[in-house]
Amino acid sequence: RWTMIGEPTGNRFVRGGKGVFKGTLQARGVASHSSRPLGPSAVHELVQVAHRLLEQGWGHHPVFGAGTLNLGLIQGGVAANVVAPSASASVMVRAVEEPAAVEARLRAQLTTEVEFALEKGYGPVEFHVPGGEQDAPVVAFGTDAPWLTHFGTRLLYGPGSIDDAHTAHEKLELGS
């Protein structure tokens, strides 16, 4: 009847989780010596698109709050004296809307030199919260919950803190 999804929630039931929209921006340029640029520079094109994406609002939801965007990895270029032939950036949106709305907002900021390749996307997820639980939080991290729909009512709950996840001090406290 129930599906318990274990995530670091501080042993609190969670009422919802933001969705995930993840992909890569790929920019194309024309390699040349920087003293005689043929252009465009893939790095310059990518930076301009990245700036527009960072200036965007990423939606707002009464339960899930505001959507956010993170550019987690940016790569590109060859050397300081070479106009960049290619560049890329990883994109992660903590989505409060369905993936189609997020994708449309992102694609509206692209140029002919910058493309986007989607890796995965799912909208926000609401979870069951047992009666008596007060002020159940909403989380922004990803879970396997979107794919566990056929095994019972989903609950998100577990030990640990998301503040420790993916850090050098990731841990679980042992109780007595």
GROMACS .gro file of N, CA and C in nm:
model
  528
    1ARG      N    1   0.080  -0.120   0.000
    1ARG     CA    2   0.000   0.000   0.000
    1ARG      C    3   0.085   0.127   0.000
    2TRP      N    4   0.205   0.122   0.056
    2TRP     CA    5   0.291   0.240   0.070
    2TRP      C    6   0.426   0.215   0.003
    3THR      N    7   0.485   0.320  -0.048
    3THR     CA    8   0.622   0.315  -0.097
    3THR      C    9   0.701   0.420  -0.020
    4MET      N   10   0.794   0.373   0.063
    4MET     CA   11   0.879   0.463   0.142
    4MET      C   12   1.005   0.489   0.060
    5ILE      N   13   1.028   0.615   0.025
    5ILE     CA   14   1.144   0.655  -0.053
    5ILE      C   15   1.241   0.721   0.044
    6GLY      N   16   1.356   0.659   0.060
    6GLY     CA   17   1.454   0.706   0.157
    6GLY      C   18   1.545   0.813   0.100
    7GLU      N   19   1.536   0.930   0.157
    7GLU     CA   20   1.624   1.042   0.122
    7GLU      C   21   1.657   1.117   0.251
    8PRO      N   22   1.763   1.198   0.249
    8PRO     CA   23   1.803   1.268   0.371
    8PRO      C   24   1.710   1.385   0.406
    9THR      N   25   1.606   1.354   0.485
    9THR     CA   26   1.506   1.456   0.519
    9THR      C   27   1.507   1.490   0.668
   10GLY      N   28   1.610   1.446   0.741
   10GLY     CA   29   1.615   1.474   0.885
   10GLY      C   30   1.506   1.401   0.961
   11ASN      N   31   1.469   1.281   0.911
   11ASN     CA   32   1.362   1.201   0.971
   11ASN      C   33   1.230   1.277   0.980
   12ARG      N   34   1.201   1.354   0.875
   12ARG     CA   35   1.073   1.424   0.863
   12ARG      C   36   1.006   1.380   0.734
   13PHE      N   37   0.876   1.366   0.738
   13PHE     CA   38   0.802   1.341   0.615
   13PHE      C   39   0.801   1.469   0.533
   14VAL      N   40   0.808   1.455   0.403
   14VAL     CA   41   0.815   1.567   0.311
   14VAL      C   42   0.687   1.571   0.228
   15ARG      N   43   0.632   1.690   0.207
   15ARG     CA   44   0.506   1.700   0.131
   15ARG      C   45   0.527   1.713  -0.018
   16GLY      N   46   0.646   1.752  -0.061
   16GLY     CA   47   0.670   1.764  -0.204
   16GLY      C   48   0.815   1.783  -0.238
   17GLY      N   49   0.846   1.755  -0.362
   17GLY     CA   50   0.982   1.774  -0.412
   17GLY      C   51   0.978   1.842  -0.548
   18LYS      N   52   1.067   1.936  -0.567
   18LYS     CA   53   1.076   2.003  -0.696
   18LYS      C   54   1.119   1.902  -0.802
   19GLY      N   55   1.083   1.931  -0.925
   19GLY     CA   56   1.123   1.847  -1.036
   19GLY      C   57   1.266   1.876  -1.078
   20VAL      N   58   1.313   1.798  -1.174
   20VAL     CA   59   1.448   1.813  -1.226
   20VAL      C   60   1.440   1.827  -1.378
   21PHE      N   61   1.512   1.924  -1.429
   21PHE     CA   62   1.525   1.944  -1.574
   21PHE      C   63   1.673   1.963  -1.599
   22LYS      N   64   1.735   1.863  -1.662
   22LYS     CA   65   1.881   1.862  -1.674
   22LYS      C   66   1.922   1.841  -1.819
   23GLY      N   67   2.025   1.914  -1.861
   23GLY     CA   68   2.076   1.898  -1.996
   23GLY      C   69   2.205   1.975  -2.015
   24THR      N   70   2.247   1.987  -2.142
   24THR     CA   71   2.373   2.051  -2.175
   24THR      C   72   2.353   2.153  -2.286
   25LEU      N   73   2.407   2.270  -2.266
   25LEU     CA   74   2.416   2.372  -2.370
   25LEU      C   75   2.543   2.344  -2.450
   26GLN      N   76   2.534   2.345  -2.583
   26GLN     CA   77   2.650   2.325  -2.670
   26GLN      C   78   2.660   2.445  -2.763
   27ALA      N   79   2.775   2.512  -2.760
   27ALA     CA   80   2.796   2.630  -2.845
   27ALA      C   81   2.901   2.599  -2.952
   28ARG      N   82   2.878   2.653  -3.071
   28ARG     CA   83   2.970   2.637  -3.184
   28ARG      C   84   3.030   2.774  -3.218
   29GLY      N   85   3.157   2.770  -3.252
   29GLY     CA   86   3.225   2.890  -3.298
   29GLY      C   87   3.316   2.857  -3.414
   30VAL      N   88   3.402   2.953  -3.449
   30VAL     CA   89   3.498   2.934  -3.557
   30VAL      C   90   3.637   2.960  -3.500
   31ALA      N   91   3.720   2.857  -3.502
   31ALA     CA   92   3.856   2.871  -3.449
   31ALA      C   93   3.938   2.964  -3.537
   32SER      N   94   4.010   3.053  -3.471
   32SER     CA   95   4.102   3.142  -3.542
   32SER      C   96   4.193   3.206  -3.438
   33HIS      N   97   4.297   3.273  -3.485
   33HIS     CA   98   4.385   3.345  -3.393
   33HIS      C   99   4.308   3.466  -3.340
   34SER      N  100   4.323   3.495  -3.213
   34SER     CA  101   4.246   3.605  -3.152
   34SER      C  102   4.285   3.742  -3.206
   35SER      N  103   4.401   3.754  -3.270
   35SER     CA  104   4.439   3.884  -3.327
   35SER      C  105   4.366   3.911  -3.459
   36ARG      N  106   4.310   3.806  -3.518
   36ARG     CA  107   4.236   3.820  -3.643
   36ARG      C  108   4.113   3.729  -3.635
   37PRO      N  109   4.022   3.760  -3.543
   37PRO     CA  110   3.910   3.669  -3.519
   37PRO      C  111   3.816   3.657  -3.639
   38LEU      N  112   3.789   3.534  -3.676
   38LEU     CA  113   3.690   3.506  -3.779
   38LEU      C  114   3.551   3.500  -3.717
   39GLY      N  115   3.545   3.455  -3.593
   39GLY     CA  116   3.424   3.450  -3.514
   39GLY      C  117   3.316   3.362  -3.571
   40PRO      N  118   3.215   3.336  -3.498
   40PRO     CA  119   3.201   3.381  -3.359
   40PRO      C  120   3.280   3.293  -3.263
   41SER      N  121   3.298   3.341  -3.142
   41SER     CA  122   3.359   3.262  -3.035
   41SER      C  123   3.249   3.181  -2.966
   42ALA      N  124   3.270   3.050  -2.958
   42ALA     CA  125   3.172   2.965  -2.890
   42ALA      C  126   3.158   3.005  -2.743
   43VAL      N  127   3.269   3.045  -2.680
   43VAL     CA  128   3.263   3.086  -2.539
   43VAL      C  129   3.178   3.212  -2.525
   44HIS      N  130   3.198   3.309  -2.614
   44HIS     CA  131   3.120   3.432  -2.606
   44HIS      C  132   2.971   3.404  -2.628
   45GLU      N  133   2.941   3.321  -2.725
   45GLU     CA  134   2.801   3.284  -2.751
   45GLU      C  135   2.739   3.215  -2.630
   46LEU      N  136   2.812   3.122  -2.571
   46LEU     CA  137   2.762   3.050  -2.454
   46LEU      C  138   2.739   3.145  -2.336
   47VAL      N  139   2.833   3.235  -2.313
   47VAL     CA  140   2.820   3.329  -2.201
   47VAL      C  141   2.697   3.417  -2.219
   48GLN      N  142   2.670   3.462  -2.341
   48GLN     CA  143   2.552   3.546  -2.365
   48GLN      C  144   2.423   3.469  -2.335
   49VAL      N  145   2.414   3.345  -2.380
   49VAL     CA  146   2.295   3.265  -2.352
   49VAL      C  147   2.285   3.236  -2.203
   50ALA      N  148   2.398   3.201  -2.141
   50ALA     CA  149   2.398   3.174  -1.996
   50ALA      C  150   2.348   3.295  -1.918
   51HIS      N  151   2.391   3.412  -1.957
   51HIS     CA  152   2.347   3.533  -1.889
   51HIS      C  153   2.195   3.549  -1.899
   52ARG      N  154   2.141   3.528  -2.019
   52ARG     CA  155   1.995   3.539  -2.036
   52ARG      C  156   1.922   3.434  -1.951
   53LEU      N  157   1.975   3.314  -1.945
   53LEU     CA  158   1.911   3.209  -1.864
   53LEU      C  159   1.914   3.244  -1.715
   54LEU      N  160   2.024   3.301  -1.670
   54LEU     CA  161   2.035   3.339  -1.529
   54LEU      C  162   1.942   3.454  -1.493
   55GLU      N  163   1.907   3.536  -1.591
   55GLU     CA  164   1.816   3.648  -1.568
   55GLU      C  165   1.669   3.606  -1.571
   56GLN      N  166   1.640   3.487  -1.620
   56GLN     CA  167   1.503   3.437  -1.631
   56GLN      C  168   1.444   3.404  -1.494
   57GLY      N  169   1.314   3.414  -1.484
   57GLY     CA  170   1.243   3.353  -1.373
   57GLY      C  171   1.214   3.209  -1.414
   58TRP      N  172   1.215   3.117  -1.322
   58TRP     CA  173   1.195   2.975  -1.353
   58TRP      C  174   1.067   2.922  -1.292
   59GLY      N  175   0.967   3.010  -1.286
   59GLY     CA  176   0.834   2.971  -1.240
   59GLY      C  177   0.819   2.981  -1.090
   60HIS      N  178   0.694   2.985  -1.048
   60HIS     CA  179   0.662   2.987  -0.905
   60HIS      C  180   0.537   2.903  -0.885
   61HIS      N  181   0.535   2.829  -0.776
   61HIS     CA  182   0.424   2.738  -0.744
   61HIS      C  183   0.385   2.761  -0.598
   62PRO      N  184   0.255   2.759  -0.565
   62PRO     CA  185   0.215   2.786  -0.427
   62PRO      C  186   0.267   2.684  -0.326
   63VAL      N  187   0.293   2.560  -0.367
   63VAL     CA  188   0.346   2.458  -0.276
   63VAL      C  189   0.497   2.449  -0.285
   64PHE      N  190   0.551   2.449  -0.408
   64PHE     CA  191   0.692   2.421  -0.430
   64PHE      C  192   0.781   2.545  -0.429
   65GLY      N  193   0.723   2.662  -0.431
   65GLY     CA  194   0.801   2.785  -0.430
   65GLY      C  195   0.856   2.819  -0.567
   66ALA      N  196   0.973   2.881  -0.568
   66ALA     CA  197   1.035   2.928  -0.693
   66ALA      C  198   1.124   2.821  -0.754
   67GLY      N  199   1.120   2.813  -0.886
   67GLY     CA  200   1.215   2.729  -0.958
   67GLY      C  201   1.349   2.800  -0.964
   68THR      N  202   1.456   2.721  -0.973
   68THR     CA  203   1.591   2.778  -0.977
   68THR      C  204   1.672   2.712  -1.087
   69LEU      N  205   1.773   2.783  -1.135
   69LEU     CA  206   1.863   2.732  -1.238
   69LEU      C  207   2.005   2.734  -1.186
   70ASN      N  208   2.081   2.629  -1.218
   70ASN     CA  209   2.223   2.624  -1.185
   70ASN      C  210   2.300   2.582  -1.309
   71LEU      N  211   2.406   2.656  -1.340
   71LEU     CA  212   2.502   2.615  -1.442
   71LEU      C  213   2.618   2.554  -1.366
   72GLY      N  214   2.623   2.420  -1.365
   72GLY     CA  215   2.717   2.351  -1.277
   72GLY      C  216   2.855   2.328  -1.332
   73LEU      N  217   2.869   2.324  -1.462
   73LEU     CA  218   2.999   2.299  -1.523
   73LEU      C  219   3.004   2.372  -1.657
   74ILE      N  220   3.106   2.455  -1.674
   74ILE     CA  221   3.125   2.528  -1.799
   74ILE      C  222   3.263   2.493  -1.852
   75GLN      N  223   3.267   2.457  -1.981
   75GLN     CA  224   3.394   2.420  -2.044
   75GLN      C  225   3.399   2.481  -2.183
   76GLY      N  226   3.520   2.511  -2.229
   76GLY     CA  227   3.530   2.557  -2.367
   76GLY      C  228   3.661   2.624  -2.396
   77GLY      N  229   3.681   2.643  -2.525
   77GLY     CA  230   3.801   2.712  -2.570
   77GLY      C  231   3.922   2.622  -2.580
   78VAL      N  232   4.029   2.683  -2.634
   78VAL     CA  233   4.155   2.611  -2.657
   78VAL      C  234   4.267   2.680  -2.581
   79ALA      N  235   4.277   2.811  -2.597
   79ALA     CA  236   4.382   2.891  -2.534
   79ALA      C  237   4.340   3.036  -2.538
   80ALA      N  238   4.409   3.119  -2.463
   80ALA     CA  239   4.374   3.262  -2.456
   80ALA      C  240   4.388   3.332  -2.590
   81ASN      N  241   4.476   3.282  -2.675
   81ASN     CA  242   4.500   3.349  -2.803
   81ASN      C  243   4.424   3.283  -2.920
   82VAL      N  244   4.325   3.198  -2.888
   82VAL     CA  245   4.249   3.128  -2.991
   82VAL      C  246   4.100   3.156  -2.969
   83VAL      N  247   4.032   3.199  -3.075
   83VAL     CA  248   3.886   3.214  -3.069
   83VAL      C  249   3.828   3.074  -3.054
   84ALA      N  250   3.740   3.057  -2.957
   84ALA     CA  251   3.692   2.924  -2.918
   84ALA      C  252   3.602   2.861  -3.024
   85PRO      N  253   3.636   2.738  -3.068
   85PRO     CA  254   3.550   2.668  -3.163
   85PRO      C  255   3.434   2.595  -3.097
   86SER      N  256   3.444   2.568  -2.967
   86SER     CA  257   3.335   2.499  -2.898
   86SER      C  258   3.335   2.534  -2.750
   87ALA      N  259   3.217   2.519  -2.690
   87ALA     CA  260   3.200   2.542  -2.547
   87ALA      C  261   3.072   2.473  -2.503
   88SER      N  262   3.065   2.438  -2.375
   88SER     CA  263   2.945   2.373  -2.323
   88SER      C  264   2.921   2.412  -2.178
   89ALA      N  265   2.798   2.393  -2.135
   89ALA     CA  266   2.761   2.419  -1.996
   89ALA      C  267   2.653   2.320  -1.955
   90SER      N  268   2.667   2.263  -1.836
   90SER     CA  269   2.561   2.178  -1.783
   90SER      C  270   2.456   2.266  -1.718
   91VAL      N  271   2.331   2.228  -1.736
   91VAL     CA  272   2.218   2.306  -1.686
   91VAL      C  273   2.133   2.217  -1.596
   92MET      N  274   2.098   2.269  -1.479
   92MET     CA  275   2.007   2.199  -1.389
   92MET      C  276   1.903   2.298  -1.339
   93VAL      N  277   1.778   2.272  -1.374
   93VAL     CA  278   1.667   2.354  -1.323
   93VAL      C  279   1.596   2.270  -1.217
   94ARG      N  280   1.576   2.327  -1.100
   94ARG     CA  281   1.492   2.266  -0.996
   94ARG      C  282   1.352   2.318  -1.028
   95ALA      N  283   1.276   2.232  -1.096
   95ALA     CA  284   1.153   2.274  -1.163
   95ALA      C  285   1.031   2.272  -1.072
   96VAL      N  286   0.950   2.376  -1.086
   96VAL     CA  287   0.820   2.383  -1.018
   96VAL      C  288   0.707   2.379  -1.119
   97GLU      N  289   0.743   2.356  -1.244
   97GLU     CA  290   0.648   2.343  -1.354
   97GLU      C  291   0.678   2.213  -1.427
   98GLU      N  292   0.589   2.176  -1.518
   98GLU     CA  293   0.612   2.056  -1.597
   98GLU      C  294   0.728   2.080  -1.695
   99PRO      N  295   0.797   1.973  -1.736
   99PRO     CA  296   0.915   1.988  -1.822
   99PRO      C  297   0.891   2.067  -1.951
  100ALA      N  298   0.776   2.054  -2.013
  100ALA     CA  299   0.750   2.127  -2.138
  100ALA      C  300   0.757   2.278  -2.118
  101ALA      N  301   0.707   2.327  -2.005
  101ALA     CA  302   0.712   2.470  -1.977
  101ALA      C  303   0.855   2.517  -1.951
  102VAL      N  304   0.931   2.436  -1.880
  102VAL     CA  305   1.072   2.470  -1.853
  102VAL      C  306   1.151   2.470  -1.983
  103GLU      N  307   1.130   2.369  -2.065
  103GLU     CA  308   1.203   2.358  -2.191
  103GLU      C  309   1.170   2.475  -2.284
  104ALA      N  310   1.045   2.514  -2.290
  104ALA     CA  311   1.007   2.627  -2.376
  104ALA      C  312   1.075   2.756  -2.330
  105ARG      N  313   1.080   2.778  -2.200
  105ARG     CA  314   1.145   2.898  -2.146
  105ARG      C  315   1.294   2.898  -2.178
  106LEU      N  316   1.358   2.782  -2.165
  106LEU     CA  317   1.501   2.772  -2.193
  106LEU      C  318   1.528   2.790  -2.342
  107ARG      N  319   1.454   2.719  -2.426
  107ARG     CA  320   1.479   2.726  -2.571
  107ARG      C  321   1.454   2.865  -2.628
  108ALA      N  322   1.370   2.944  -2.565
  108ALA     CA  323   1.345   3.080  -2.613
  108ALA      C  324   1.469   3.169  -2.602
  109GLN      N  325   1.568   3.127  -2.521
  109GLN     CA  326   1.689   3.207  -2.502
  109GLN      C  327   1.806   3.161  -2.588
  110LEU      N  328   1.789   3.054  -2.665
  110LEU     CA  329   1.898   3.000  -2.745
  110LEU      C  330   1.920   3.084  -2.871
  111THR      N  331   2.037   3.063  -2.932
  111THR     CA  332   2.072   3.130  -3.057
  111THR      C  333   2.103   3.023  -3.162
  112THR      N  334   2.133   3.066  -3.282
  112THR     CA  335   2.169   2.969  -3.386
  112THR      C  336   2.302   2.900  -3.354
  113GLU      N  337   2.385   2.962  -3.270
  113GLU     CA  338   2.515   2.904  -3.234
  113GLU      C  339   2.510   2.821  -3.106
  114VAL      N  340   2.400   2.826  -3.031
  114VAL     CA  341   2.391   2.753  -2.905
  114VAL      C  342   2.267   2.664  -2.907
  115GLU      N  343   2.291   2.534  -2.888
  115GLU     CA  344   2.183   2.435  -2.884
  115GLU      C  345   2.172   2.377  -2.744
  116PHE      N  346   2.061   2.308  -2.718
  116PHE     CA  347   2.039   2.244  -2.589
  116PHE      C  348   2.004   2.098  -2.611
  117ALA      N  349   2.068   2.009  -2.536
  117ALA     CA  350   2.037   1.866  -2.539
  117ALA      C  351   1.984   1.825  -2.403
  118LEU      N  352   1.858   1.782  -2.400
  118LEU     CA  353   1.794   1.739  -2.276
  118LEU      C  354   1.844   1.601  -2.236
  119GLU      N  355   1.877   1.585  -2.108
  119GLU     CA  356   1.918   1.455  -2.055
  119GLU      C  357   1.804   1.389  -1.978
  120LYS      N  358   1.738   1.466  -1.893
  120LYS     CA  359   1.621   1.414  -1.822
  120LYS      C  360   1.539   1.529  -1.770
  121GLY      N  361   1.409   1.503  -1.753
  121GLY     CA  362   1.321   1.605  -1.701
  121GLY      C  363   1.195   1.546  -1.645
  122TYR      N  364   1.157   1.592  -1.528
  122TYR     CA  365   1.028   1.556  -1.468
  122TYR      C  366   0.981   1.672  -1.382
  123GLY      N  367   0.851   1.682  -1.368
  123GLY     CA  368   0.791   1.791  -1.292
  123GLY      C  369   0.793   1.766  -1.143
  124PRO      N  370   0.742   1.861  -1.066
  124PRO     CA  371   0.739   1.846  -0.920
  124PRO      C  372   0.649   1.730  -0.879
  125VAL      N  373   0.677   1.675  -0.761
  125VAL     CA  374   0.607   1.557  -0.710
  125VAL      C  375   0.552   1.588  -0.571
  126GLU      N  376   0.425   1.556  -0.550
  126GLU     CA  377   0.367   1.568  -0.416
  126GLU      C  378   0.368   1.431  -0.349
  127PHE      N  379   0.392   1.430  -0.217
  127PHE     CA  380   0.398   1.307  -0.139
  127PHE      C  381   0.290   1.306  -0.033
  128HIS      N  382   0.254   1.187   0.008
  128HIS     CA  383   0.160   1.172   0.119
  128HIS      C  384   0.233   1.207   0.248
  129VAL      N  385   0.164   1.278   0.335
  129VAL     CA  386   0.217   1.310   0.468
  129VAL      C  387   0.119   1.253   0.569
  130PRO      N  388   0.164   1.164   0.658
  130PRO     CA  389   0.074   1.105   0.757
  130PRO      C  390   0.008   1.211   0.844
  131GLY      N  391  -0.112   1.183   0.888
  131GLY     CA  392  -0.184   1.275   0.976
  131GLY      C  393  -0.103   1.306   1.101
  132GLY      N  394  -0.116   1.425   1.150
  132GLY     CA  395  -0.045   1.466   1.270
  132GLY      C  396   0.091   1.528   1.243
  133GLU      N  397   0.141   1.513   1.122
  133GLU     CA  398   0.269   1.575   1.087
  133GLU      C  399   0.242   1.722   1.054
  134GLN      N  400   0.307   1.811   1.123
  134GLN     CA  401   0.287   1.954   1.104
  134GLN      C  402   0.399   2.014   1.020
  135ASP      N  403   0.365   2.108   0.935
  135ASP     CA  404   0.463   2.185   0.858
  135ASP      C  405   0.561   2.098   0.781
  136ALA      N  406   0.511   1.997   0.713
  136ALA     CA  407   0.598   1.912   0.632
  136ALA      C  408   0.665   1.998   0.524
  137PRO      N  409   0.796   1.986   0.510
  137PRO     CA  410   0.868   2.072   0.415
  137PRO      C  411   0.857   2.024   0.271
  138VAL      N  412   0.904   2.109   0.182
  138VAL     CA  413   0.922   2.078   0.041
  138VAL      C  414   1.073   2.075   0.019
  139VAL      N  415   1.121   1.979  -0.061
  139VAL     CA  416   1.264   1.969  -0.089
  139VAL      C  417   1.290   2.001  -0.236
  140ALA      N  418   1.415   2.035  -0.265
  140ALA     CA  419   1.452   2.070  -0.402
  140ALA      C  420   1.544   1.967  -0.466
  141PHE      N  421   1.579   1.860  -0.394
  141PHE     CA  422   1.669   1.762  -0.453
  141PHE      C  423   1.592   1.653  -0.528
  142GLY      N  424   1.661   1.587  -0.620
  142GLY     CA  425   1.599   1.482  -0.700
  142GLY      C  426   1.586   1.351  -0.624
  143THR      N  427   1.488   1.272  -0.662
  143THR     CA  428   1.466   1.140  -0.604
  143THR      C  429   1.424   1.044  -0.714
  144ASP      N  430   1.408   0.918  -0.677
  144ASP     CA  431   1.354   0.818  -0.769
  144ASP      C  432   1.201   0.819  -0.769
  145ALA      N  433   1.141   0.904  -0.691
  145ALA     CA  434   0.996   0.907  -0.673
  145ALA      C  435   0.915   0.915  -0.803
  146PRO      N  436   0.956   0.995  -0.902
  146PRO     CA  437   0.873   1.005  -1.023
  146PRO      C  438   0.853   0.870  -1.094
  147TRP      N  439   0.943   0.776  -1.072
  147TRP     CA  440   0.935   0.647  -1.140
  147TRP      C  441   0.875   0.537  -1.052
  148LEU      N  442   0.837   0.569  -0.931
  148LEU     CA  443   0.783   0.469  -0.838
  148LEU      C  444   0.634   0.492  -0.815
  149THR      N  445   0.559   0.494  -0.922
  149THR     CA  446   0.416   0.527  -0.913
  149THR      C  447   0.326   0.405  -0.904
  150HIS      N  448   0.377   0.285  -0.927
  150HIS     CA  449   0.293   0.166  -0.933
  150HIS      C  450   0.305   0.077  -0.810
  151PHE      N  451   0.366   0.125  -0.705
  151PHE     CA  452   0.392   0.040  -0.589
  151PHE      C  453   0.323   0.086  -0.462
  152GLY      N  454   0.234   0.180  -0.470
  152GLY     CA  455   0.164   0.230  -0.353
  152GLY      C  456   0.183   0.380  -0.337
  153THR      N  457   0.116   0.434  -0.237
  153THR     CA  458   0.124   0.576  -0.209
  153THR      C  459   0.266   0.612  -0.165
  154ARG      N  460   0.322   0.714  -0.226
  154ARG     CA  461   0.462   0.750  -0.201
  154ARG      C  462   0.476   0.839  -0.078
  155LEU      N  463   0.577   0.804   0.004
  155LEU     CA  464   0.618   0.885   0.118
  155LEU      C  465   0.767   0.910   0.105
  156LEU      N  466   0.811   1.031   0.129
  156LEU     CA  467   0.954   1.064   0.126
  156LEU      C  468   0.998   1.091   0.269
  157TYR      N  469   1.098   1.013   0.313
  157TYR     CA  470   1.138   1.018   0.454
  157TYR      C  471   1.272   0.949   0.468
  158GLY      N  472   1.359   1.001   0.554
  158GLY     CA  473   1.484   0.932   0.581
  158GLY      C  474   1.575   1.008   0.673
  159PRO      N  475   1.678   0.940   0.723
  159PRO     CA  476   1.775   1.003   0.812
  159PRO      C  477   1.874   1.088   0.734
  160GLY      N  478   1.947   1.172   0.803
  160GLY     CA  479   2.050   1.253   0.740
  160GLY      C  480   1.998   1.388   0.695
  161SER      N  481   2.092   1.470   0.649
  161SER     CA  482   2.060   1.606   0.605
  161SER      C  483   2.110   1.627   0.462
  162ILE      N  484   2.030   1.691   0.382
  162ILE     CA  485   2.073   1.725   0.246
  162ILE      C  486   2.193   1.819   0.250
  163ASP      N  487   2.211   1.892   0.360
  163ASP     CA  488   2.326   1.981   0.374
  163ASP      C  489   2.457   1.904   0.376
  164ASP      N  490   2.453   1.774   0.413
  164ASP     CA  491   2.572   1.691   0.416
  164ASP      C  492   2.592   1.610   0.288
  165ALA      N  493   2.490   1.602   0.204
  165ALA     CA  494   2.497   1.519   0.083
  165ALA      C  495   2.603   1.572  -0.014
  166HIS      N  496   2.677   1.480  -0.072
  166HIS     CA  497   2.780   1.511  -0.172
  166HIS      C  498   2.889   1.602  -0.118
  167THR      N  499   2.917   1.593   0.013
  167THR     CA  500   3.024   1.671   0.074
  167THR      C  501   3.124   1.576   0.138
  168ALA      N  502   3.238   1.630   0.180
  168ALA     CA  503   3.340   1.549   0.246
  168ALA      C  504   3.293   1.499   0.383
  169HIS      N  505   3.192   1.564   0.441
  169HIS     CA  506   3.143   1.524   0.573
  169HIS      C  507   3.005   1.457   0.568
  170GLU      N  508   2.973   1.393   0.454
  170GLU     CA  509   2.845   1.323   0.443
  170GLU      C  510   2.842   1.212   0.548
  171LYS      N  511   2.730   1.206   0.620
  171LYS     CA  512   2.722   1.110   0.731
  171LYS      C  513   2.577   1.090   0.772
  172LEU      N  514   2.557   0.990   0.857
  172LEU     CA  515   2.430   0.969   0.928
  172LEU      C  516   2.466   0.963   1.076
  173GLU      N  517   2.388   1.031   1.158
  173GLU     CA  518   2.408   1.024   1.303
  173GLU      C  519   2.348   0.895   1.355
  174LEU      N  520   2.421   0.826   1.442
  174LEU     CA  521   2.370   0.705   1.504
  174LEU      C  522   2.301   0.742   1.634
  175GLY      N  523   2.181   0.690   1.653
  175GLY     CA  524   2.108   0.715   1.777
  175GLY      C  525   2.155   0.618   1.886
  176SER      N  526   2.120   0.649   2.009
  176SER     CA  527   2.161   0.560   2.119
  176SER      C  528   2.061   0.452   2.141
   0.00000   0.00000   0.00000
